[in-house]
mmCIF file of C-alpha atoms in Angstrom:
data_model
loop_
_atom_site.group_PDB
_atom_site.id
_atom_site.type_symbol
_atom_site.label_atom_id
_atom_site.label_comp_id
_atom_site.label_asym_id
_atom_site.label_seq_id
_atom_site.Cartn_x
_atom_site.Cartn_y
_atom_site.Cartn_z
ATOM 1 C CA GLN P 117 266.067 182.501 -11.891
ATOM 2 C CA VAL P 118 265.616 178.784 -11.361
ATOM 3 C CA GLN P 119 267.408 177.356 -8.355
ATOM 4 C CA LEU P 120 267.639 173.723 -7.291
ATOM 5 C CA VAL P 121 269.143 172.835 -3.935
ATOM 6 C CA GLU P 122 269.765 169.220 -2.968
ATOM 7 C CA SER P 123 270.187 167.942 0.564
ATOM 8 C CA GLY P 124 270.097 164.703 2.511
ATOM 9 C CA GLY P 125 273.217 162.938 1.344
ATOM 10 C CA GLY P 126 275.585 161.183 3.704
ATOM 11 C CA LEU P 127 277.481 158.063 4.628
ATOM 12 C CA VAL P 128 275.493 154.888 5.277
ATOM 13 C CA GLN P 129 276.108 151.167 5.373
ATOM 14 C CA ALA P 130 274.881 148.764 2.724
ATOM 15 C CA GLY P 131 271.225 147.913 3.228
ATOM 16 C CA GLU P 132 270.353 151.202 4.905
ATOM 17 C CA SER P 133 268.229 154.053 3.598
ATOM 18 C CA LEU P 134 268.531 157.744 2.792
ATOM 19 C CA ARG P 135 266.096 160.373 1.595
ATOM 20 C CA LEU P 136 267.327 163.111 -0.680
ATOM 21 C CA SER P 137 265.466 166.384 -1.124
ATOM 22 C CA CYS P 138 265.556 168.908 -3.939
ATOM 23 C CA ALA P 139 264.056 172.319 -3.183
ATOM 24 C CA ALA P 140 263.092 174.140 -6.363
ATOM 25 C CA SER P 141 262.404 177.845 -6.850
ATOM 26 C CA GLY P 142 262.287 180.530 -9.514
ATOM 27 C CA ARG P 143 259.409 179.378 -11.706
ATOM 28 C CA THR P 144 256.097 177.550 -11.793
ATOM 29 C CA PHE P 145 256.900 173.901 -12.414
ATOM 30 C CA ASN P 146 253.513 172.576 -13.487
ATOM 31 C CA ASN P 147 254.637 171.848 -17.058
ATOM 32 C CA TYR P 148 258.012 170.492 -16.064
ATOM 33 C CA ALA P 149 259.548 167.266 -14.934
ATOM 34 C CA MET P 150 262.198 166.758 -12.312
ATOM 35 C CA GLY P 151 264.911 164.189 -12.573
ATOM 36 C CA TRP P 152 267.539 162.698 -10.321
ATOM 37 C CA PHE P 153 270.896 161.787 -11.808
ATOM 38 C CA ARG P 154 274.091 160.515 -10.253
ATOM 39 C CA GLN P 155 277.754 160.541 -11.096
ATOM 40 C CA ALA P 156 280.385 158.284 -9.615
ATOM 41 C CA PRO P 157 284.122 159.065 -9.862
ATOM 42 C CA GLY P 158 285.426 158.318 -13.337
ATOM 43 C CA LYS P 159 281.970 157.569 -14.717
ATOM 44 C CA GLU P 160 279.447 159.466 -16.791
ATOM 45 C CA ARG P 161 276.414 161.055 -15.238
ATOM 46 C CA GLU P 162 273.541 158.578 -15.300
ATOM 47 C CA PHE P 163 269.809 158.827 -15.012
ATOM 48 C CA VAL P 164 268.208 157.579 -11.800
ATOM 49 C CA ALA P 165 264.552 158.641 -11.709
ATOM 50 C CA ARG P 166 262.106 161.212 -13.032
ATOM 51 C CA ILE P 167 258.697 162.633 -12.086
ATOM 52 C CA THR P 168 256.328 165.063 -13.750
ATOM 53 C CA TRP P 169 255.116 167.854 -11.499
ATOM 54 C CA SER P 170 251.490 167.931 -12.577
ATOM 55 C CA ALA P 171 250.541 164.267 -12.983
ATOM 56 C CA GLY P 172 253.199 162.715 -10.811
ATOM 57 C CA LEU P 173 254.184 160.213 -13.496
ATOM 58 C CA THR P 174 257.373 158.404 -12.580
ATOM 59 C CA TYR P 175 260.093 156.497 -14.361
ATOM 60 C CA TYR P 176 263.162 154.707 -12.982
ATOM 61 C CA ALA P 177 266.452 153.333 -14.146
ATOM 62 C CA ASP P 178 266.531 149.534 -14.051
ATOM 63 C CA SER P 179 269.343 149.641 -11.512
ATOM 64 C CA VAL P 180 267.174 151.366 -8.884
ATOM 65 C CA ARG P 181 263.622 150.252 -9.722
ATOM 66 C CA GLY P 182 262.044 148.656 -6.687
ATOM 67 C CA ARG P 183 264.557 150.213 -4.278
ATOM 68 C CA PHE P 184 264.220 153.958 -4.954
ATOM 69 C CA THR P 185 261.056 156.058 -4.958
ATOM 70 C CA ILE P 186 260.738 159.547 -6.392
ATOM 71 C CA SER P 187 257.959 161.829 -5.175
ATOM 72 C CA ARG P 188 257.061 165.498 -5.056
ATOM 73 C CA ASP P 189 255.364 167.894 -2.692
ATOM 74 C CA SER P 190 253.901 170.623 -4.853
ATOM 75 C CA ALA P 191 253.054 172.826 -1.887
ATOM 76 C CA LYS P 192 256.713 172.860 -0.880
ATOM 77 C CA ASN P 193 258.117 172.803 -4.436
ATOM 78 C CA THR P 194 260.277 169.928 -3.316
ATOM 79 C CA VAL P 195 261.141 166.599 -4.930
ATOM 80 C CA TYR P 196 262.324 163.634 -2.915
ATOM 81 C CA LEU P 197 264.289 160.506 -3.653
ATOM 82 C CA GLN P 198 263.762 157.783 -1.084
ATOM 83 C CA MET P 199 266.597 155.295 -1.397
ATOM 84 C CA ASN P 200 266.225 151.934 0.315
ATOM 85 C CA SER P 201 268.413 148.844 0.356
ATOM 86 C CA LEU P 202 271.406 150.910 -0.641
ATOM 87 C CA LYS P 203 274.368 149.195 -2.234
ATOM 88 C CA PRO P 204 278.016 150.269 -2.503
ATOM 89 C CA GLU P 205 277.483 150.768 -6.240
ATOM 90 C CA ASP P 206 274.957 153.496 -5.416
ATOM 91 C CA THR P 207 277.848 155.642 -4.181
ATOM 92 C CA ALA P 208 277.886 158.860 -6.223
ATOM 93 C CA VAL P 209 277.110 162.544 -6.235
ATOM 94 C CA TYR P 210 273.365 162.867 -6.751
ATOM 95 C CA TYR P 211 271.952 165.780 -8.716
ATOM 96 C CA CYS P 212 268.426 166.983 -9.329
ATOM 97 C CA ALA P 213 267.535 168.722 -12.573
ATOM 98 C CA THR P 214 264.507 170.102 -14.379
ATOM 99 C CA THR P 215 263.255 169.887 -17.942
ATOM 100 C CA PRO P 216 260.029 170.715 -19.798
ATOM 101 C CA ALA P 217 257.787 167.693 -19.393
ATOM 102 C CA TYR P 218 257.309 167.215 -23.155
ATOM 103 C CA ARG P 219 261.007 166.480 -23.698
ATOM 104 C CA GLY P 220 260.914 163.149 -21.990
ATOM 105 C CA GLY P 221 263.280 161.008 -20.401
ATOM 106 C CA THR P 222 266.596 159.988 -19.358
ATOM 107 C CA ASN P 223 269.102 162.073 -21.325
ATOM 108 C CA ALA P 224 270.897 164.582 -19.146
ATOM 109 C CA ARG P 225 271.284 166.912 -22.120
ATOM 110 C CA ASN P 226 267.537 167.512 -22.094
ATOM 111 C CA TYR P 227 267.660 169.025 -18.617
ATOM 112 C CA ASP P 228 268.143 172.782 -18.357
ATOM 113 C CA TYR P 229 268.847 173.525 -14.718
ATOM 114 C CA TRP P 230 270.859 171.553 -12.209
ATOM 115 C CA GLY P 231 271.530 171.620 -8.514
ATOM 116 C CA GLN P 232 274.983 171.533 -6.972
ATOM 117 C CA GLY P 233 274.754 167.868 -5.992
ATOM 118 C CA THR P 234 274.856 165.931 -2.731
ATOM 119 C CA GLN P 235 277.267 163.123 -1.927
ATOM 120 C CA VAL P 236 275.945 159.654 -1.117
ATOM 121 C CA THR P 237 278.462 157.096 0.111
ATOM 122 C CA VAL P 238 277.475 153.508 0.836
ATOM 123 C CA SER P 239 279.996 151.384 2.690
ATOM 124 C CA THR P 240 280.154 147.590 2.840
#
């Protein structure tokens, strides 16, 4: 059974950094991609970043490109989201999710398994 467990959220001030982790288990992920999504109160879940396990290909939402970096450690089956220059509008619950790599992109409906989420709060 696939399990995704996020950690690393917290409360920071604008301009500071956080690193989120997503520990994955339950399958071999070589042919899969991992994505980070976020959901703020009263808003729809939105795509943040994505990486393929095997090739390490990455893709970012325009709102975070240049500030956030997604990476993976295959030996640890863990995906990271390094978030720099955080803004109050980055405040949300952040989720990691997995999908077969061939499906592509940014639509949350394409992702099969989800973690429980971790709260990120950025104050002014």
